Amino acid sequence: MSTSSFSQRLDQILKRMAVAAASVGRSVDDVTLIGVSKRKPIEDMQLAYSAGLRHFGENRAQEVRDKFAAFSPENITRHFIGHLQSNKVKYLPGRVDIIHTVDSTNIADQIDQKFGEHGLRIAVLVEVNISGESSKEGVGPEQAFSLASYCLEKPNLEFKGLMTIGPLTDDQTIIRQSFRHMRLLNDDIGQQLGLDKAGLILSMGMSGDFEIAIEEGASHIRVGTALFGEREY
Ligand SMILES: *Cc1c(COP(=O)(O)O)cnc(C)c1O
């Protein structure tokens, strides 16, 4: 991809974000765009950085280990957004700044331990399977509070909010309902745990549904294809 075509795509997404935010009276400055660079070469990430992108998302631990060793400009934020197996957590300390996908006490323990061994604390989100689709990772909405509380008590985890992947459907009403449910759940959990509302993160919305997510209160959207182009695998 050339620099100009990347800048154009980025511009278009930022414009669409602004329109979605304005439609519900939100400031687009309150929404963070995470560019999901998974399966894309480091050259594309550099291009994205030159165009102004500062948040990068990856979903495989080994890819994180390899890419963020080679691509580590200052002032980027590195997001881990994939399903995490406990034997892969060791690749992440020092290579990511936030993990979106805590979905069990076991993985919370592993992250706490491995980051602690490096003298690090790490921001985490609890992944919620809001649609109940069996193909999806994440805890059910009724378990989110207890897992969030569990994370909050771990010395090396900083619980920041919730993450979800929207339902796999073209029905915008269903997508919107799921995102709305997530927003209520996140606010409720944040309040019950006494967290500062301004620091609360709600990670939802991808290439196909980020505008709905913004309208329903996402603080972070994760956009891959619309920004970096189709993935080959
Ligand atoms: C790949 C991925 C994305 C980005 O998906 P696109 O549809 O390409 O925008 C967002 N979130 C997660 C968890 C992903 O794995």
PDB file of C-alpha atoms and ligand atoms in Angstrom:
ATOM      1  CA  MET A   1       0.000   0.000   0.000  1.00  0.00           C
ATOM      2  CA  SER A   2       1.261   3.484  -0.764  1.00  0.00           C
ATOM      3  CA  THR A   3       1.464   6.289   1.774  1.00  0.00           C
ATOM      4  CA  SER A   4      -1.198   8.336   0.014  1.00  0.00           C
ATOM      5  CA  SER A   5      -3.723   5.520  -0.228  1.00  0.00           C
ATOM      6  CA  PHE A   6      -3.211   4.720   3.425  1.00  0.00           C
ATOM      7  CA  SER A   7      -3.666   8.356   4.403  1.00  0.00           C
ATOM      8  CA  GLN A   8      -6.838   8.472   2.356  1.00  0.00           C
ATOM      9  CA  ARG A   9      -8.270   5.434   4.091  1.00  0.00           C
ATOM     10  CA  LEU A  10      -7.352   6.815   7.470  1.00  0.00           C
ATOM     11  CA  ASP A  11      -8.931  10.149   6.599  1.00  0.00           C
ATOM     12  CA  GLN A  12     -12.116   8.445   5.523  1.00  0.00           C
ATOM     13  CA  ILE A  13     -12.369   6.448   8.712  1.00  0.00           C
ATOM     14  CA  LEU A  14     -11.713   9.507  10.859  1.00  0.00           C
ATOM     15  CA  LYS A  15     -14.450  11.344   8.964  1.00  0.00           C
ATOM     16  CA  ARG A  16     -16.907   8.483   9.432  1.00  0.00           C
ATOM     17  CA  MET A  17     -16.016   8.390  13.130  1.00  0.00           C
ATOM     18  CA  ALA A  18     -16.664  12.116  13.433  1.00  0.00           C
ATOM     19  CA  VAL A  19     -20.050  11.844  11.731  1.00  0.00           C
ATOM     20  CA  ALA A  20     -21.109   8.955  13.973  1.00  0.00           C
ATOM     21  CA  ALA A  21     -19.959  10.772  17.101  1.00  0.00           C
ATOM     22  CA  ALA A  22     -21.662  14.024  16.095  1.00  0.00           C
ATOM     23  CA  SER A  23     -24.933  12.208  15.394  1.00  0.00           C
ATOM     24  CA  VAL A  24     -25.242  11.410  19.093  1.00  0.00           C
ATOM     25  CA  GLY A  25     -23.622  14.569  20.415  1.00  0.00           C
ATOM     26  CA  ARG A  26     -20.320  12.933  21.321  1.00  0.00           C
ATOM     27  CA  SER A  27     -16.898  14.385  20.647  1.00  0.00           C
ATOM     28  CA  VAL A  28     -14.817  12.247  18.316  1.00  0.00           C
ATOM     29  CA  ASP A  29     -11.875  13.032  20.571  1.00  0.00           C
ATOM     30  CA  ASP A  30     -13.442  10.658  23.075  1.00  0.00           C
ATOM     31  CA  VAL A  31     -13.127   7.750  20.649  1.00  0.00           C
ATOM     32  CA  THR A  32      -9.785   6.033  20.085  1.00  0.00           C
ATOM     33  CA  LEU A  33      -9.110   4.328  16.769  1.00  0.00           C
ATOM     34  CA  ILE A  34      -7.068   1.154  17.090  1.00  0.00           C
ATOM     35  CA  GLY A  35      -5.639   0.066  13.746  1.00  0.00           C
ATOM     36  CA  VAL A  36      -5.642  -3.724  13.673  1.00  0.00           C
ATOM     37  CA  SER A  37      -2.436  -4.612  11.855  1.00  0.00           C
ATOM     38  CA  LYS A  38      -2.641  -8.391  12.273  1.00  0.00           C
ATOM     39  CA  ARG A  39      -1.145 -10.364   9.364  1.00  0.00           C
ATOM     40  CA  LYS A  40       0.153  -7.107   7.870  1.00  0.00           C
ATOM     41  CA  PRO A  41       3.857  -6.433   7.440  1.00  0.00           C
ATOM     42  CA  ILE A  42       5.779  -3.962   9.550  1.00  0.00           C
ATOM     43  CA  GLU A  43       6.125  -1.687   6.506  1.00  0.00           C
ATOM     44  CA  ASP A  44       2.347  -1.175   6.595  1.00  0.00           C
ATOM     45  CA  MET A  45       2.518  -0.351  10.276  1.00  0.00           C
ATOM     46  CA  GLN A  46       5.206   2.209   9.589  1.00  0.00           C
ATOM     47  CA  LEU A  47       3.051   3.717   6.871  1.00  0.00           C
ATOM     48  CA  ALA A  48       0.176   3.919   9.312  1.00  0.00           C
ATOM     49  CA  TYR A  49       2.420   5.538  11.882  1.00  0.00           C
ATOM     50  CA  SER A  50       3.581   8.134   9.365  1.00  0.00           C
ATOM     51  CA  ALA A  51      -0.039   8.893   8.574  1.00  0.00           C
ATOM     52  CA  GLY A  52      -0.638   9.570  12.267  1.00  0.00           C
ATOM     53  CA  LEU A  53      -1.961   6.305  13.699  1.00  0.00           C
ATOM     54  CA  ARG A  54      -0.771   5.739  17.270  1.00  0.00           C
ATOM     55  CA  HIS A  55      -2.816   2.738  18.446  1.00  0.00           C
ATOM     56  CA  PHE A  56      -2.039  -0.695  17.030  1.00  0.00           C
ATOM     57  CA  GLY A  57      -3.875  -3.964  17.646  1.00  0.00           C
ATOM     58  CA  GLU A  58      -2.609  -7.507  17.232  1.00  0.00           C
ATOM     59  CA  ASN A  59      -4.327 -10.783  18.037  1.00  0.00           C
ATOM     60  CA  ARG A  60      -1.555 -13.392  18.121  1.00  0.00           C
ATOM     61  CA  ALA A  61       1.061 -13.551  20.852  1.00  0.00           C
ATOM     62  CA  GLN A  62       3.917 -14.608  18.578  1.00  0.00           C
ATOM     63  CA  GLU A  63       3.108 -11.880  16.078  1.00  0.00           C
ATOM     64  CA  VAL A  64       3.194  -9.378  18.936  1.00  0.00           C
ATOM     65  CA  ARG A  65       6.547 -10.678  20.059  1.00  0.00           C
ATOM     66  CA  ASP A  66       8.073 -10.438  16.575  1.00  0.00           C
ATOM     67  CA  LYS A  67       6.482  -7.257  15.276  1.00  0.00           C
ATOM     68  CA  PHE A  68       6.722  -5.030  18.327  1.00  0.00           C
ATOM     69  CA  ALA A  69      10.376  -5.976  18.641  1.00  0.00           C
ATOM     70  CA  ALA A  70      10.977  -4.537  15.170  1.00  0.00           C
ATOM     71  CA  PHE A  71       8.373  -1.770  15.257  1.00  0.00           C
ATOM     72  CA  SER A  72       8.585   0.249  18.454  1.00  0.00           C
ATOM     73  CA  PRO A  73       8.346   3.971  17.845  1.00  0.00           C
ATOM     74  CA  GLU A  74       7.749   6.079  20.919  1.00  0.00           C
ATOM     75  CA  ASN A  75       4.258   7.133  21.876  1.00  0.00           C
ATOM     76  CA  ILE A  76       2.362   4.225  20.360  1.00  0.00           C
ATOM     77  CA  THR A  77      -0.070   2.117  22.367  1.00  0.00           C
ATOM     78  CA  ARG A  78       0.011  -1.612  21.681  1.00  0.00           C
ATOM     79  CA  HIS A  79      -3.256  -3.470  22.145  1.00  0.00           C
ATOM     80  CA  PHE A  80      -3.587  -7.218  22.453  1.00  0.00           C
ATOM     81  CA  ILE A  81      -7.030  -8.160  21.142  1.00  0.00           C
ATOM     82  CA  GLY A  82      -6.847 -11.908  20.476  1.00  0.00           C
ATOM     83  CA  HIS A  83      -7.792 -14.972  22.432  1.00  0.00           C
ATOM     84  CA  LEU A  84      -4.984 -15.711  24.849  1.00  0.00           C
ATOM     85  CA  GLN A  85      -3.746 -19.151  25.842  1.00  0.00           C
ATOM     86  CA  SER A  86      -1.913 -19.330  29.132  1.00  0.00           C
ATOM     87  CA  ASN A  87       1.291 -20.744  27.616  1.00  0.00           C
ATOM     88  CA  LYS A  88       1.551 -17.710  25.292  1.00  0.00           C
ATOM     89  CA  VAL A  89       1.273 -14.993  27.928  1.00  0.00           C
ATOM     90  CA  LYS A  90       5.043 -15.036  28.360  1.00  0.00           C
ATOM     91  CA  TYR A  91       5.470 -13.328  24.972  1.00  0.00           C
ATOM     92  CA  LEU A  92       3.570 -10.224  26.038  1.00  0.00           C
ATOM     93  CA  PRO A  93       5.337  -8.450  28.941  1.00  0.00           C
ATOM     94  CA  GLY A  94       7.078  -5.341  27.642  1.00  0.00           C
ATOM     95  CA  ARG A  95       5.439  -5.801  24.237  1.00  0.00           C
ATOM     96  CA  VAL A  96       1.853  -4.727  24.890  1.00  0.00           C
ATOM     97  CA  ASP A  97       0.286  -1.898  26.854  1.00  0.00           C
ATOM     98  CA  ILE A  98      -3.224  -3.270  27.268  1.00  0.00           C
ATOM     99  CA  ILE A  99      -4.883  -6.681  26.952  1.00  0.00           C
ATOM    100  CA  HIS A 100      -8.524  -6.638  25.828  1.00  0.00           C
ATOM    101  CA  THR A 101      -9.316 -10.292  26.195  1.00  0.00           C
ATOM    102  CA  VAL A 102      -9.311 -11.542  29.779  1.00  0.00           C
ATOM    103  CA  ASP A 103     -11.962 -14.247  29.777  1.00  0.00           C
ATOM    104  CA  SER A 104     -11.167 -16.447  32.796  1.00  0.00           C
ATOM    105  CA  THR A 105      -9.656 -16.240  36.271  1.00  0.00           C
ATOM    106  CA  ASN A 106      -6.968 -18.598  35.033  1.00  0.00           C
ATOM    107  CA  ILE A 107      -5.807 -16.247  32.279  1.00  0.00           C
ATOM    108  CA  ALA A 108      -6.033 -13.299  34.698  1.00  0.00           C
ATOM    109  CA  ASP A 109      -3.709 -15.204  37.077  1.00  0.00           C
ATOM    110  CA  GLN A 110      -1.270 -15.959  34.272  1.00  0.00           C
ATOM    111  CA  ILE A 111      -1.122 -12.360  33.076  1.00  0.00           C
ATOM    112  CA  ASP A 112      -0.743 -11.085  36.634  1.00  0.00           C
ATOM    113  CA  GLN A 113       2.090 -13.512  37.291  1.00  0.00           C
ATOM    114  CA  LYS A 114       4.025 -13.075  34.042  1.00  0.00           C
ATOM    115  CA  PHE A 115       3.869  -9.273  34.042  1.00  0.00           C
ATOM    116  CA  GLY A 116       4.716  -9.262  37.747  1.00  0.00           C
ATOM    117  CA  GLU A 117       7.846 -11.280  37.046  1.00  0.00           C
ATOM    118  CA  HIS A 118       8.982  -8.375  34.868  1.00  0.00           C
ATOM    119  CA  GLY A 119       8.037  -5.785  37.471  1.00  0.00           C
ATOM    120  CA  LEU A 120       5.231  -4.561  35.216  1.00  0.00           C
ATOM    121  CA  ARG A 121       1.569  -3.712  35.657  1.00  0.00           C
ATOM    122  CA  ILE A 122      -0.770  -4.098  32.725  1.00  0.00           C
ATOM    123  CA  ALA A 123      -4.149  -2.599  31.832  1.00  0.00           C
ATOM    124  CA  VAL A 124      -6.782  -5.244  31.121  1.00  0.00           C
ATOM    125  CA  LEU A 125     -10.322  -5.479  29.806  1.00  0.00           C
ATOM    126  CA  VAL A 126     -12.733  -8.339  30.370  1.00  0.00           C
ATOM    127  CA  GLU A 127     -14.056  -9.844  27.146  1.00  0.00           C
ATOM    128  CA  VAL A 128     -17.812 -10.362  27.144  1.00  0.00           C
ATOM    129  CA  ASN A 129     -19.715 -12.619  24.800  1.00  0.00           C
ATOM    130  CA  ILE A 130     -22.713 -10.368  24.638  1.00  0.00           C
ATOM    131  CA  SER A 131     -24.470 -12.152  21.784  1.00  0.00           C
ATOM    132  CA  GLY A 132     -24.146 -15.618  23.301  1.00  0.00           C
ATOM    133  CA  GLU A 133     -22.863 -17.017  19.992  1.00  0.00           C
ATOM    134  CA  SER A 134     -21.111 -20.315  20.674  1.00  0.00           C
ATOM    135  CA  SER A 135     -18.236 -19.440  18.334  1.00  0.00           C
ATOM    136  CA  LYS A 136     -17.278 -16.464  20.493  1.00  0.00           C
ATOM    137  CA  GLU A 137     -14.816 -16.174  23.342  1.00  0.00           C
ATOM    138  CA  GLY A 138     -15.619 -14.190  26.434  1.00  0.00           C
ATOM    139  CA  VAL A 139     -17.673 -14.559  29.571  1.00  0.00           C
ATOM    140  CA  GLY A 140     -21.418 -14.141  29.688  1.00  0.00           C
ATOM    141  CA  PRO A 141     -22.667 -10.715  30.763  1.00  0.00           C
ATOM    142  CA  GLU A 142     -23.748 -12.111  34.133  1.00  0.00           C
ATOM    143  CA  GLN A 143     -20.168 -13.206  34.893  1.00  0.00           C
ATOM    144  CA  ALA A 144     -18.479  -9.971  33.837  1.00  0.00           C
ATOM    145  CA  PHE A 145     -18.756  -8.284  37.227  1.00  0.00           C
ATOM    146  CA  SER A 146     -17.139 -11.100  39.169  1.00  0.00           C
ATOM    147  CA  LEU A 147     -14.252 -11.444  36.692  1.00  0.00           C
ATOM    148  CA  ALA A 148     -13.759  -7.671  36.708  1.00  0.00           C
ATOM    149  CA  SER A 149     -13.617  -7.676  40.533  1.00  0.00           C
ATOM    150  CA  TYR A 150     -11.173 -10.554  40.397  1.00  0.00           C
ATOM    151  CA  CYS A 151      -8.875  -8.571  38.074  1.00  0.00           C
ATOM    152  CA  LEU A 152      -9.165  -5.491  40.263  1.00  0.00           C
ATOM    153  CA  GLU A 153      -7.728  -7.427  43.202  1.00  0.00           C
ATOM    154  CA  LYS A 154      -4.704  -8.676  41.306  1.00  0.00           C
ATOM    155  CA  PRO A 155      -1.662  -6.546  42.133  1.00  0.00           C
ATOM    156  CA  ASN A 156      -0.319  -6.339  38.571  1.00  0.00           C
ATOM    157  CA  LEU A 157      -3.605  -5.926  36.694  1.00  0.00           C
ATOM    158  CA  GLU A 158      -5.336  -2.626  36.184  1.00  0.00           C
ATOM    159  CA  PHE A 159      -8.952  -3.317  35.272  1.00  0.00           C
ATOM    160  CA  LYS A 160     -10.170  -0.683  32.798  1.00  0.00           C
ATOM    161  CA  GLY A 161     -13.435  -1.925  31.321  1.00  0.00           C
ATOM    162  CA  LEU A 162     -15.029  -4.344  28.880  1.00  0.00           C
ATOM    163  CA  MET A 163     -14.494  -5.519  25.323  1.00  0.00           C
ATOM    164  CA  THR A 164     -16.765  -7.347  22.908  1.00  0.00           C
ATOM    165  CA  ILE A 165     -17.027  -8.503  19.324  1.00  0.00           C
ATOM    166  CA  GLY A 166     -20.399  -7.576  17.855  1.00  0.00           C
ATOM    167  CA  PRO A 167     -22.829 -10.278  16.763  1.00  0.00           C
ATOM    168  CA  LEU A 168     -22.286 -11.873  13.394  1.00  0.00           C
ATOM    169  CA  THR A 169     -25.322 -10.536  11.554  1.00  0.00           C
ATOM    170  CA  ASP A 170     -26.306  -7.882   9.053  1.00  0.00           C
ATOM    171  CA  ASP A 171     -29.213  -6.885  11.250  1.00  0.00           C
ATOM    172  CA  GLN A 172     -28.197  -3.489  12.573  1.00  0.00           C
ATOM    173  CA  THR A 173     -30.890  -3.543  15.224  1.00  0.00           C
ATOM    174  CA  ILE A 174     -29.397  -6.649  16.791  1.00  0.00           C
ATOM    175  CA  ILE A 175     -25.887  -5.189  16.647  1.00  0.00           C
ATOM    176  CA  ARG A 176     -27.104  -1.967  18.227  1.00  0.00           C
ATOM    177  CA  GLN A 177     -28.899  -3.808  21.026  1.00  0.00           C
ATOM    178  CA  SER A 178     -25.759  -5.762  21.852  1.00  0.00           C
ATOM    179  CA  PHE A 179     -23.613  -2.639  21.955  1.00  0.00           C
ATOM    180  CA  ARG A 180     -26.202  -0.831  24.066  1.00  0.00           C
ATOM    181  CA  HIS A 181     -26.256  -3.727  26.494  1.00  0.00           C
ATOM    182  CA  MET A 182     -22.435  -3.560  26.707  1.00  0.00           C
ATOM    183  CA  ARG A 183     -22.527   0.145  27.460  1.00  0.00           C
ATOM    184  CA  LEU A 184     -24.985  -0.337  30.325  1.00  0.00           C
ATOM    185  CA  LEU A 185     -23.004  -3.267  31.676  1.00  0.00           C
ATOM    186  CA  ASN A 186     -19.724  -1.342  31.518  1.00  0.00           C
ATOM    187  CA  ASP A 187     -21.168   1.723  33.245  1.00  0.00           C
ATOM    188  CA  ASP A 188     -22.760  -0.468  35.885  1.00  0.00           C
ATOM    189  CA  ILE A 189     -19.576  -2.403  36.611  1.00  0.00           C
ATOM    190  CA  GLY A 190     -17.488   0.766  36.629  1.00  0.00           C
ATOM    191  CA  GLN A 191     -19.850   2.324  39.118  1.00  0.00           C
ATOM    192  CA  GLN A 192     -20.045  -0.730  41.367  1.00  0.00           C
ATOM    193  CA  LEU A 193     -16.260  -0.947  41.462  1.00  0.00           C
ATOM    194  CA  GLY A 194     -15.902   2.780  42.088  1.00  0.00           C
ATOM    195  CA  LEU A 195     -13.845   3.415  38.958  1.00  0.00           C
ATOM    196  CA  ASP A 196     -13.331   6.854  37.512  1.00  0.00           C
ATOM    197  CA  LYS A 197     -15.828   7.209  34.679  1.00  0.00           C
ATOM    198  CA  ALA A 198     -13.417   9.185  32.516  1.00  0.00           C
ATOM    199  CA  GLY A 199     -10.885   6.354  32.551  1.00  0.00           C
ATOM    200  CA  LEU A 200     -13.363   3.603  31.769  1.00  0.00           C
ATOM    201  CA  ILE A 201     -12.748   1.803  28.462  1.00  0.00           C
ATOM    202  CA  LEU A 202     -15.393   0.189  26.277  1.00  0.00           C
ATOM    203  CA  SER A 203     -13.787  -1.605  23.327  1.00  0.00           C
ATOM    204  CA  MET A 204     -16.268  -2.495  20.596  1.00  0.00           C
ATOM    205  CA  GLY A 205     -16.814  -1.939  16.892  1.00  0.00           C
ATOM    206  CA  MET A 206     -14.844  -3.249  13.897  1.00  0.00           C
ATOM    207  CA  SER A 207     -14.739  -2.395  10.182  1.00  0.00           C
ATOM    208  CA  GLY A 208     -18.346  -3.445   9.638  1.00  0.00           C
ATOM    209  CA  ASP A 209     -19.988  -1.927  12.690  1.00  0.00           C
ATOM    210  CA  PHE A 210     -17.818   0.788  14.225  1.00  0.00           C
ATOM    211  CA  GLU A 211     -20.273   3.595  13.573  1.00  0.00           C
ATOM    212  CA  ILE A 212     -23.002   1.828  15.529  1.00  0.00           C
ATOM    213  CA  ALA A 213     -20.485   1.154  18.290  1.00  0.00           C
ATOM    214  CA  ILE A 214     -19.573   4.837  18.495  1.00  0.00           C
ATOM    215  CA  GLU A 215     -23.237   5.814  18.573  1.00  0.00           C
ATOM    216  CA  GLU A 216     -23.746   3.397  21.445  1.00  0.00           C
ATOM    217  CA  GLY A 217     -20.798   4.621  23.486  1.00  0.00           C
ATOM    218  CA  ALA A 218     -17.603   2.812  22.457  1.00  0.00           C
ATOM    219  CA  SER A 219     -14.441   4.486  23.741  1.00  0.00           C
ATOM    220  CA  HIS A 220     -12.188   2.346  21.534  1.00  0.00           C
ATOM    221  CA  ILE A 221     -12.913   0.854  18.115  1.00  0.00           C
ATOM    222  CA  ARG A 222     -10.750  -1.833  16.477  1.00  0.00           C
ATOM    223  CA  VAL A 223     -10.516  -1.426  12.719  1.00  0.00           C
ATOM    224  CA  GLY A 224      -8.515  -3.768  10.510  1.00  0.00           C
ATOM    225  CA  THR A 225      -9.766  -4.333   6.976  1.00  0.00           C
ATOM    226  CA  ALA A 226     -11.166  -0.853   6.380  1.00  0.00           C
ATOM    227  CA  LEU A 227      -7.757   0.606   7.237  1.00  0.00           C
ATOM    228  CA  PHE A 228      -5.126  -1.925   6.204  1.00  0.00           C
ATOM    229  CA  GLY A 229      -7.069  -3.701   3.449  1.00  0.00           C
ATOM    230  CA  GLU A 230      -8.157  -7.321   3.169  1.00  0.00           C
ATOM    231  CA  ARG A 231      -6.045  -9.904   4.939  1.00  0.00           C
ATOM    232  CA  GLU A 232      -4.627 -12.737   2.879  1.00  0.00           C
ATOM    233  CA  TYR A 233      -4.917 -15.287   5.661  1.00  0.00           C
TER     234      TYR A 233
HETATM  235  C1  LIG B   1      -9.380  -8.845  13.371  1.00  0.00           C
HETATM  236  C2  LIG B   1     -10.051  -8.196  14.531  1.00  0.00           C
HETATM  237  C3  LIG B   1     -10.599  -6.912  14.404  1.00  0.00           C
HETATM  238  C4  LIG B   1     -10.611  -6.118  13.111  1.00  0.00           C
HETATM  239  O1  LIG B   1     -11.513  -6.702  12.231  1.00  0.00           O
HETATM  240  P1  LIG B   1     -11.885  -5.988  10.830  1.00  0.00           P
HETATM  241  O2  LIG B   1     -13.217  -6.551  10.510  1.00  0.00           O
HETATM  242  O3  LIG B   1     -10.837  -6.364   9.864  1.00  0.00           O
HETATM  243  O4  LIG B   1     -11.951  -4.535  11.081  1.00  0.00           O
HETATM  244  C5  LIG B   1     -11.177  -6.347  15.536  1.00  0.00           C
HETATM  245  N1  LIG B   1     -11.234  -7.013  16.709  1.00  0.00           N
HETATM  246  C6  LIG B   1     -10.721  -8.243  16.854  1.00  0.00           C
HETATM  247  C7  LIG B   1     -10.814  -8.910  18.179  1.00  0.00           C
HETATM  248  C8  LIG B   1     -10.122  -8.879  15.770  1.00  0.00           C
HETATM  249  O5  LIG B   1      -9.622 -10.112  15.925  1.00  0.00           O
END
